[in-house]
XYZ file of N, CA, C and O in Angstrom:
676
model
N 54.636 86.138 84.485
C 54.345 86.884 82.983
C 54.946 85.522 81.923
O 53.764 85.420 80.890
N 55.818 84.932 82.332
C 55.863 83.218 81.297
C 55.031 82.839 81.203
O 55.186 81.985 79.695
N 54.970 82.471 82.040
C 53.012 81.689 82.387
C 52.629 81.862 81.173
O 51.787 80.998 80.530
N 51.574 82.911 81.281
C 50.953 83.399 80.451
C 51.278 83.507 78.759
O 50.055 83.452 78.760
N 52.505 83.444 78.544
C 52.792 83.639 77.411
C 52.528 82.472 77.244
O 52.402 82.274 75.685
N 53.471 81.473 77.665
C 52.772 80.288 77.136
C 51.693 79.664 76.774
O 51.629 78.828 75.988
N 50.317 79.644 77.888
C 49.284 79.607 77.794
C 49.165 80.208 76.711
O 48.148 79.486 75.862
N 49.158 81.533 75.992
C 48.719 81.747 75.198
C 49.479 81.714 73.500
O 48.230 80.979 73.130
N 50.403 80.632 73.961
C 51.096 80.153 72.813
C 50.497 78.811 72.438
O 50.332 78.489 71.364
N 49.944 78.498 73.672
C 50.140 76.927 73.515
C 48.798 76.829 72.525
O 47.825 76.372 71.987
N 47.646 77.698 73.565
C 46.045 78.103 73.010
C 45.887 78.012 71.022
O 45.206 78.147 70.437
N 46.919 79.333 70.747
C 47.335 79.740 70.248
C 47.016 78.679 69.072
O 46.523 78.424 67.894
N 48.371 78.034 69.212
C 48.670 76.896 68.473
C 47.555 75.643 68.263
O 46.990 75.460 66.893
N 46.715 75.437 69.238
C 45.684 74.936 69.389
C 44.505 75.484 68.128
O 43.611 74.417 67.204
N 44.596 76.499 68.393
C 43.275 77.180 67.627
C 43.726 77.780 65.980
O 43.080 76.836 65.201
N 44.749 77.156 65.962
C 45.734 77.499 64.525
C 45.549 76.207 63.717
O 45.076 76.012 62.475
N 45.552 74.931 64.338
C 45.202 73.877 64.363
C 44.441 73.421 63.584
O 43.990 72.442 62.812
N 43.394 74.088 64.529
C 41.854 73.639 64.123
C 41.841 74.303 63.016
O 40.429 73.974 62.674
N 41.603 75.162 62.746
C 41.948 75.786 61.808
C 41.603 75.941 60.232
O 41.623 75.674 59.679
N 43.445 74.963 60.236
C 44.029 74.253 59.451
C 42.905 73.074 59.119
O 42.751 73.078 57.535
N 42.009 72.119 60.353
C 41.778 71.140 59.437
C 40.528 71.685 59.607
O 40.119 71.245 58.133
N 40.288 72.667 59.619
C 38.829 73.077 59.097
C 38.377 73.755 57.667
O 37.925 73.643 56.503
N 39.776 74.694 57.312
C 39.995 74.917 55.907
C 39.966 73.516 54.762
O 39.666 73.909 54.068
N 40.897 72.976 55.518
C 41.421 71.801 54.461
C 39.443 70.997 54.336
O 39.441 70.815 53.084
N 39.004 70.495 55.717
C 37.513 69.954 55.242
C 36.608 71.227 54.215
O 35.791 70.381 53.518
N 36.787 72.823 54.113
C 35.512 73.148 53.238
C 36.512 72.904 52.079
O 35.890 72.967 51.083
N 38.112 72.794 51.650
C 38.503 72.537 50.370
C 38.239 71.772 50.125
O 37.585 71.472 48.847
N 37.496 70.455 50.857
C 37.732 68.696 49.885
C 35.607 68.643 49.646
O 35.631 68.192 48.813
N 35.352 69.589 50.792
C 33.713 69.684 50.252
C 33.552 70.439 49.310
O 32.240 70.046 48.280
N 33.979 71.242 48.740
C 34.052 72.432 47.934
C 34.281 71.858 46.412
O 34.800 72.456 45.274
N 35.440 70.278 46.825
C 35.901 70.290 45.273
C 37.348 70.965 45.240
O 37.274 70.570 43.571
N 37.973 71.357 45.710
C 39.002 72.170 45.407
C 40.211 71.242 45.711
O 41.087 71.476 46.691
N 40.267 70.107 44.989
C 41.558 68.894 45.251
C 42.768 69.329 45.188
O 43.659 69.260 45.878
N 42.784 70.413 44.328
C 44.467 70.756 44.143
C 44.753 71.694 45.471
O 45.792 71.523 45.955
N 44.138 72.586 45.507
C 44.308 73.667 46.618
C 44.074 72.388 47.776
O 45.184 73.018 48.715
N 43.675 71.699 47.959
C 43.222 70.703 49.432
C 44.453 69.933 49.506
O 45.405 70.199 50.740
N 45.515 69.677 48.637
C 46.690 68.670 48.388
C 47.533 69.715 48.704
O 48.713 69.555 48.772
N 47.489 70.988 47.739
C 48.206 72.232 48.442
C 48.493 72.807 49.755
O 49.422 71.934 50.340
N 47.556 72.292 50.084
C 47.435 73.195 51.491
C 48.260 72.162 52.146
O 49.005 71.856 53.230
N 47.178 70.515 52.416
C 48.133 69.443 52.891
C 49.336 69.137 52.685
O 49.901 68.553 54.098
N 50.029 69.582 51.950
C 51.306 69.195 51.568
C 52.099 69.964 52.457
O 52.750 69.609 53.702
N 51.468 71.499 52.974
C 52.535 72.237 53.578
C 52.248 71.319 55.410
O 52.734 71.599 55.739
N 50.888 71.410 55.280
C 50.294 70.979 57.151
C 51.229 70.040 57.041
O 51.906 69.770 58.489
N 51.321 68.496 55.958
C 51.926 67.304 56.400
C 53.318 67.921 56.588
O 54.257 66.948 57.487
N 54.156 68.324 55.761
C 55.967 68.740 56.294
C 55.929 69.417 57.590
O 57.026 69.209 58.063
N 55.062 70.360 57.765
C 54.871 71.175 59.243
C 54.897 70.107 60.105
O 55.342 70.383 61.280
N 53.915 69.130 59.972
C 53.515 67.978 60.912
C 54.925 67.141 61.277
O 55.366 66.428 62.818
N 55.701 67.129 60.417
C 57.342 66.505 60.797
C 57.959 67.674 61.440
O 58.541 66.544 62.481
N 58.070 68.427 61.067
C 58.769 69.703 61.276
C 58.470 69.052 63.518
O 59.278 69.586 64.310
N 57.069 69.317 63.669
C 56.841 69.261 65.015
C 56.888 68.120 65.544
O 57.402 68.374 66.947
N 56.829 66.909 64.818
C 56.944 65.612 65.509
C 58.343 65.564 65.794
O 58.983 65.597 66.940
N 60.052 65.666 65.031
C 60.567 66.084 65.606
C 61.283 67.089 66.930
O 61.890 66.663 67.855
N 60.755 68.090 66.703
C 60.926 69.133 67.753
C 60.415 68.852 69.091
O 60.697 68.735 69.891
N 59.017 68.384 69.004
C 58.205 67.331 70.310
C 58.593 66.575 70.876
O 58.848 66.460 72.480
N 59.733 65.910 70.188
C 60.500 64.731 70.856
C 61.907 65.476 71.327
O 62.914 64.423 72.003
N 62.175 66.865 70.810
C 63.642 67.318 71.395
C 64.775 66.446 70.361
O 65.578 66.529 70.779
N 64.479 66.021 69.576
C 65.506 65.401 68.548
C 65.521 67.101 67.354
O 65.194 67.503 66.843
N 66.664 66.877 67.071
C 67.889 67.481 66.480
C 68.899 66.693 65.742
O 68.873 65.579 66.229
N 69.543 67.351 64.886
C 70.613 66.651 63.938
C 71.871 65.586 64.679
O 71.978 65.009 64.279
N 71.611 66.257 65.693
C 72.473 65.784 66.738
C 72.229 64.414 67.357
O 73.071 63.534 67.758
N 71.034 63.922 67.345
C 70.380 62.990 68.004
C 69.183 62.720 67.026
O 68.436 61.609 67.118
N 69.047 62.709 65.487
C 68.344 62.292 65.297
C 67.786 60.923 64.914
O 66.721 60.561 64.342
N 68.936 59.880 65.304
C 68.660 58.708 65.185
C 67.871 58.114 66.031
O 67.627 57.188 66.374
N 68.066 59.086 67.064
C 66.888 59.115 68.462
C 65.537 58.639 68.184
O 64.390 58.697 68.618
N 65.290 59.354 66.954
C 63.588 59.371 66.721
C 63.129 57.658 66.039
O 63.636 57.179 65.111
N 61.845 57.636 66.300
C 61.304 56.213 66.038
C 60.777 56.612 64.696
O 60.310 56.974 64.132
N 61.452 55.596 63.718
C 61.505 54.931 62.232
C 60.166 54.972 62.097
O 59.656 55.229 60.665
N 58.842 53.867 62.985
C 58.008 54.206 62.783
C 57.109 55.208 62.767
O 55.979 55.171 61.813
N 57.128 56.082 63.923
C 56.224 56.919 63.536
C 56.691 58.536 62.518
O 55.730 58.327 61.823
N 57.836 57.798 62.146
C 58.127 58.783 60.897
C 57.922 58.481 59.591
O 57.581 58.982 58.584
N 57.962 56.808 59.800
C 57.485 55.845 58.203
C 55.711 56.580 58.048
O 55.758 57.226 57.035
N 55.172 56.961 59.074
C 54.114 57.004 58.657
C 53.513 58.305 58.678
O 52.547 59.172 57.363
N 54.056 59.129 59.189
C 54.166 60.810 58.456
C 54.935 61.341 57.084
O 53.761 61.646 56.218
N 55.973 60.245 56.929
C 56.183 60.308 55.531
C 55.400 60.015 54.507
O 55.025 60.343 53.601
N 54.948 58.937 54.638
C 53.796 57.848 53.804
C 52.812 59.282 53.259
O 52.402 59.334 52.232
N 52.395 59.784 54.827
C 51.103 60.530 54.633
C 51.364 61.684 53.293
O 50.656 62.166 52.736
N 52.732 62.311 53.746
C 53.354 63.923 53.191
C 53.612 63.233 52.013
O 53.052 63.779 50.904
N 54.131 61.762 51.290
C 54.105 61.886 49.719
C 52.893 61.371 49.106
O 52.701 61.267 47.996
N 52.195 60.579 49.895
C 50.650 60.541 49.104
C 49.934 61.517 49.022
O 49.625 62.009 47.800
N 50.772 62.512 49.598
C 49.970 64.340 48.773
C 50.331 64.810 48.487
O 50.302 65.375 47.473
N 51.618 64.637 47.954
C 52.724 64.917 47.441
C 52.341 64.315 45.649
O 51.679 64.843 44.896
N 52.164 62.851 45.611
C 51.478 62.479 44.509
C 50.267 62.818 43.971
O 50.527 63.083 42.689
N 49.452 62.528 44.869
C 48.282 62.912 44.580
C 47.860 64.568 43.969
O 47.301 65.311 42.896
N 48.715 65.836 45.052
C 49.144 67.139 43.803
C 49.730 67.145 42.429
O 49.251 67.524 41.638
N 50.509 66.260 42.052
C 51.447 66.116 41.303
C 50.434 66.023 39.781
O 50.560 66.251 38.938
N 49.667 64.797 40.725
C 48.457 64.353 39.228
C 47.431 64.982 39.273
O 47.321 65.843 37.783
N 47.155 65.869 40.000
C 45.685 66.840 39.829
C 46.260 68.198 39.280
O 45.700 69.206 38.631
N 47.939 67.995 39.072
C 48.195 69.818 38.808
C 48.192 69.461 37.358
O 48.845 70.867 36.824
N 47.924 68.625 36.977
C 48.299 68.401 35.146
C 47.301 68.390 34.891
O 46.994 68.633 33.358
N 45.884 68.397 35.454
C 44.460 68.241 35.036
C 44.050 69.970 34.741
O 43.409 70.975 35.801
N 44.391 70.194 33.513
C 43.898 71.740 33.232
C 42.788 72.106 33.341
O 42.252 73.545 34.081
N 41.829 71.436 33.562
C 40.243 71.481 33.435
C 39.848 71.938 34.790
O 39.340 72.817 35.609
N 40.614 71.089 35.777
C 40.359 71.589 36.981
C 41.179 72.494 37.319
O 40.092 73.122 38.648
N 42.390 72.811 37.343
C 43.146 73.851 37.259
C 41.662 75.504 37.003
O 42.127 76.424 37.528
N 41.754 74.939 36.111
C 40.218 76.659 35.497
C 39.786 76.366 36.457
O 39.297 77.739 37.212
N 39.100 75.573 36.738
C 37.261 75.267 37.365
C 37.810 76.120 39.236
O 37.414 76.846 39.705
N 39.478 75.491 39.489
C 39.406 75.710 40.901
C 40.011 77.072 40.795
O 40.485 78.192 41.872
N 40.374 77.706 39.895
C 41.228 79.165 39.835
C 42.333 79.267 39.993
O 42.956 80.121 41.029
N 43.471 78.246 39.714
C 44.574 78.032 40.411
C 45.731 78.203 39.489
O 45.857 77.411 38.065
N 46.602 78.782 39.638
C 47.956 79.117 38.997
C 48.939 78.073 39.585
O 49.645 78.896 40.317
N 49.354 77.153 39.404
C 50.351 76.323 39.055
C 51.930 76.926 39.470
O 52.611 77.061 38.191
N 53.048 77.603 40.595
C 53.292 78.610 39.981
C 55.187 77.209 40.294
O 54.978 76.213 40.811
N 55.929 77.573 39.561
C 57.220 76.866 39.407
C 57.953 76.704 40.432
O 58.257 75.279 41.082
N 57.994 77.404 41.060
C 59.020 77.630 43.040
C 57.944 77.092 43.380
O 58.422 76.212 44.160
N 56.362 76.279 43.330
C 55.738 75.954 44.206
C 56.215 74.462 44.076
O 56.365 73.516 45.005
N 56.151 73.736 42.791
C 56.399 72.406 42.352
C 57.655 71.872 42.619
O 58.178 71.263 43.413
N 58.752 72.855 42.526
C 60.247 72.882 42.644
C 60.158 73.116 43.946
O 61.171 71.846 44.674
N 59.286 73.514 45.360
C 59.993 73.352 46.471
C 59.608 72.327 47.218
O 59.889 71.477 47.919
N 58.350 71.497 46.855
C 57.908 70.212 47.199
C 58.786 68.821 46.743
O 58.954 68.015 47.633
N 59.427 69.838 45.653
C 60.558 68.231 45.238
C 61.436 68.445 45.785
O 61.673 67.505 46.893
N 61.747 69.420 46.763
C 62.906 69.563 47.347
C 62.405 69.131 48.533
O 63.213 68.127 49.395
N 61.490 69.325 49.479
C 61.033 68.734 50.390
C 60.590 67.630 50.392
O 61.454 66.342 51.620
N 60.561 66.713 49.618
C 60.212 65.352 49.189
C 61.740 64.794 49.588
O 61.630 63.929 50.073
N 62.780 65.412 48.600
C 63.976 64.801 48.947
C 64.544 64.937 50.138
O 65.367 63.485 50.708
N 63.965 66.131 50.850
C 64.765 66.328 52.133
C 64.003 65.020 53.301
O 64.354 64.392 53.793
N 63.030 65.015 52.858
C 61.901 63.514 53.616
C 62.143 61.969 53.723
O 63.103 62.030 54.449
N 62.792 62.593 52.239
C 63.018 60.642 51.667
C 64.599 60.672 52.522
O 64.973 59.504 52.671
N 65.455 61.980 52.172
C 66.819 61.436 52.623
C 66.664 61.337 54.308
O 66.971 60.360 55.419
N 65.539 62.045 54.989
C 65.241 61.742 56.094
C 64.584 59.667 56.626
O 65.217 59.416 57.529
N 64.323 59.600 55.940
C 63.420 58.351 55.980
C 64.769 57.430 55.426
O 64.972 55.825 56.652
N 65.832 57.308 55.050
C 66.643 56.604 54.787
C 67.707 56.689 56.056
O 68.359 55.518 56.631
N 67.489 57.883 55.635
C 68.780 58.069 57.710
C 68.531 57.339 58.871
O 68.882 56.493 59.477
N 67.097 57.570 59.302
C 66.059 56.649 60.588
C 66.151 55.274 59.637
O 65.944 54.047 60.972
N 66.065 54.830 59.025
C 65.955 53.341 58.297
C 67.154 52.546 58.258
O 67.121 51.669 58.921
N 68.124 53.205 57.536
C 69.237 52.440 57.515
C 70.536 53.009 59.076
O 70.843 52.430 59.220
N 69.978 53.699 60.033
C 70.988 53.862 60.934
C 72.088 54.921 60.181
O 73.065 54.967 61.014
N 72.210 55.091 59.547
C 73.387 56.155 59.071
C 73.363 57.825 58.669
O 72.196 57.697 57.155
N 74.024 58.572 59.291
C 73.556 59.953 58.735
C 74.112 60.369 57.530
O 74.319 61.695 57.828
N 75.136 59.757 56.980
C 75.788 60.378 55.873
C 75.125 60.987 54.450
O 75.294 61.343 53.904
N 74.094 59.821 54.632
C 72.829 60.051 53.538
C 72.544 61.148 53.139
O 71.873 61.715 54.086
N 72.781 61.779 51.609
C 72.250 62.996 51.581
C 72.036 62.567 50.074
O 73.125 63.010 49.031
N 71.215 62.651 49.471
C 70.525 62.647 47.807
C 71.383 64.274 46.856
O 71.248 63.786 46.253
N 71.443 65.092 47.775
C 71.871 66.511 47.089
C 73.077 66.262 46.957
O 73.791 67.088 46.351
N 73.943 65.530 47.804
C 75.191 65.443 47.433
C 75.526 64.690 46.676
O 76.933 64.477 46.099
N 74.874 63.540 46.054
C 75.416 62.559 45.341
C 76.125 62.887 44.100
O 75.601 63.773 43.744
N 77.333 62.914 43.992
C 78.097 62.908 42.496
C 78.789 64.490 42.952
O 79.052 64.699 42.367
N 78.732 65.268 43.862
C 79.617 66.148 44.509
C 80.785 66.363 45.398
O 80.618 65.100 46.033
N 81.478 66.851 44.693
C 82.534 66.489 45.759
C 82.259 68.018 46.973
O 81.949 69.020 46.952
N 82.370 67.367 48.474
C 82.205 68.193 49.469
C 83.487 67.966 50.011
O 83.937 67.510 49.944
N 83.554 69.216 51.000
C 84.866 69.403 52.200
C 84.322 68.005 53.532
O 85.185 68.882 54.152
N 83.325 67.764 52.987
C 83.093 66.539 54.373
C 82.925 66.948 55.318
O 82.568 66.828 56.398
N 81.872 68.403 55.424
C 80.731 68.720 56.318
C 80.041 68.207 57.041
O 79.560 67.320 56.216
N 79.983 68.431 57.738
C 78.607 67.897 59.029
C 77.354 68.126 58.363
O 76.699 68.603 57.446
N 76.611 66.834 57.829
C 74.824 66.240 57.529
C 74.180 67.035 58.234
O 73.940 66.711 59.422
N 73.303 67.814 58.367
C 72.598 68.268 58.850
C 70.951 67.947 57.887
O 70.375 69.251 57.316
N 70.345 66.967 57.997
C 69.145 66.625 57.608
C 68.024 67.480 57.683
O 67.573 67.972 57.352
N 67.732 67.604 59.380
C 66.878 68.497 60.081
C 66.402 69.771 59.459
O 65.462 70.550 59.061
N 68.374 70.214 59.446
C 68.207 71.607 58.973
C 67.427 71.637 57.678
O 67.006 73.135 57.245
N 68.275 70.927 57.017
C 68.072 71.246 55.488
C 66.409 71.085 55.307
O 66.013 71.420 54.592
N 65.394 70.246 55.954
C 64.549 69.845 56.065
C 63.803 71.090 56.008
O 63.061 71.669 55.363
N 63.798 71.520 57.498
C 63.272 73.315 57.925
C 63.505 73.920 56.940
O 62.565 74.876 56.393
N 64.801 74.215 56.119
C 64.765 75.296 55.813
C 64.149 75.118 54.359
O 63.066 76.104 53.318
N 64.217 73.892 53.610
C 62.815 73.733 52.742
C 61.538 73.647 52.763
O 60.151 73.883 52.434
N 60.824 73.332 54.238
C 59.635 73.847 54.679
C 59.330 75.080 54.254
O 58.729 75.551 54.060
N 60.423 75.848 54.981
C 59.925 76.957 55.239
C 59.697 77.992 53.761
O 59.291 78.985 53.442
N 60.521 77.491 52.572
C 60.854 77.910 51.160
C 59.531 77.257 50.342
O 58.845 77.724 49.683
N 58.908 75.827 51.200
C 57.731 75.728 50.637
C 56.118 76.420 51.055
O 55.656 76.499 50.252
N 56.207 76.955 51.995
C 54.926 77.819 52.948
C 55.316 79.016 52.239
O 54.399 79.744 51.465
N 56.719 79.731 52.112
C 56.602 81.102 51.326
C 56.206 80.715 49.513
O 55.237 81.572 49.130
N 56.558 79.602 49.098
C 55.896 79.285 47.438
C 54.441 79.195 47.587
O 53.639 79.601 46.683
N 54.481 78.445 48.426
C 53.008 77.880 48.419
C 51.790 79.229 48.505
O 50.837 79.650 48.548
N 52.468 80.625 49.813
C 51.293 81.864 50.133
C 51.527 82.582 48.572
O 50.914 83.490 48.371
N 53.239 82.018 47.726
C 52.820 82.914 46.695
C 52.234 82.260 45.764
O 51.204 83.647 45.483
N 51.497 81.233 45.331
C 50.624 80.403 44.306
C 49.085 81.138 45.219
O 48.412 81.433 44.149
N 48.959 80.900 46.334
C 47.266 81.341 46.369
C 47.199 83.045 46.612
O 46.203 82.921 46.104
N 48.212 83.721 46.279
C 48.181 84.869 46.257
C 47.710 85.318 44.878
O 46.938 86.345 44.944
N 48.436 84.351 44.556
C 48.444 84.970 42.725
C 46.975 84.216 42.420
O 46.774 84.675 40.765
N 46.589 82.676 43.128
C 45.297 82.394 42.417
C 43.856 82.972 43.015
O 43.167 82.607 42.602
N 44.093 84.220 43.374
C 42.731 84.851 43.665
C 41.918 85.282 42.597
O 42.954 85.627 42.141
């Protein structure tokens, strides 16, 4: 039974991935660039999660992850974030695409970017104590969990994205 279930989930993941790519292509083709970059940000953040997961990397062995592989994923994510932020200021485009940008989504994007940047610094410097959220704060010296923080923020990003798209129908 578990072999069958594994096959189902593997096949389902492939189909879901193909569907995401088709949706993105369609958005770009129809000049829905705000929506395109919003969806792409979510996908890119999830790609980072998958890369760490597939490599078997957790907060306990985060330094084992290939910094060059991460740098490429990080670059793609931040390019989409920058483009989205630029396009989200274009009132005519927002009207044309009928998109209501909700503050919780832009806030979630910034939080994901902060966590992604922390991960980049951790991998680049091989220093796991980096956390831009803790700068200037008095902490009890608890364990730094950059991947867990990133995962939580990606989850919030997905929820806020779904809220925004739901309101933009």
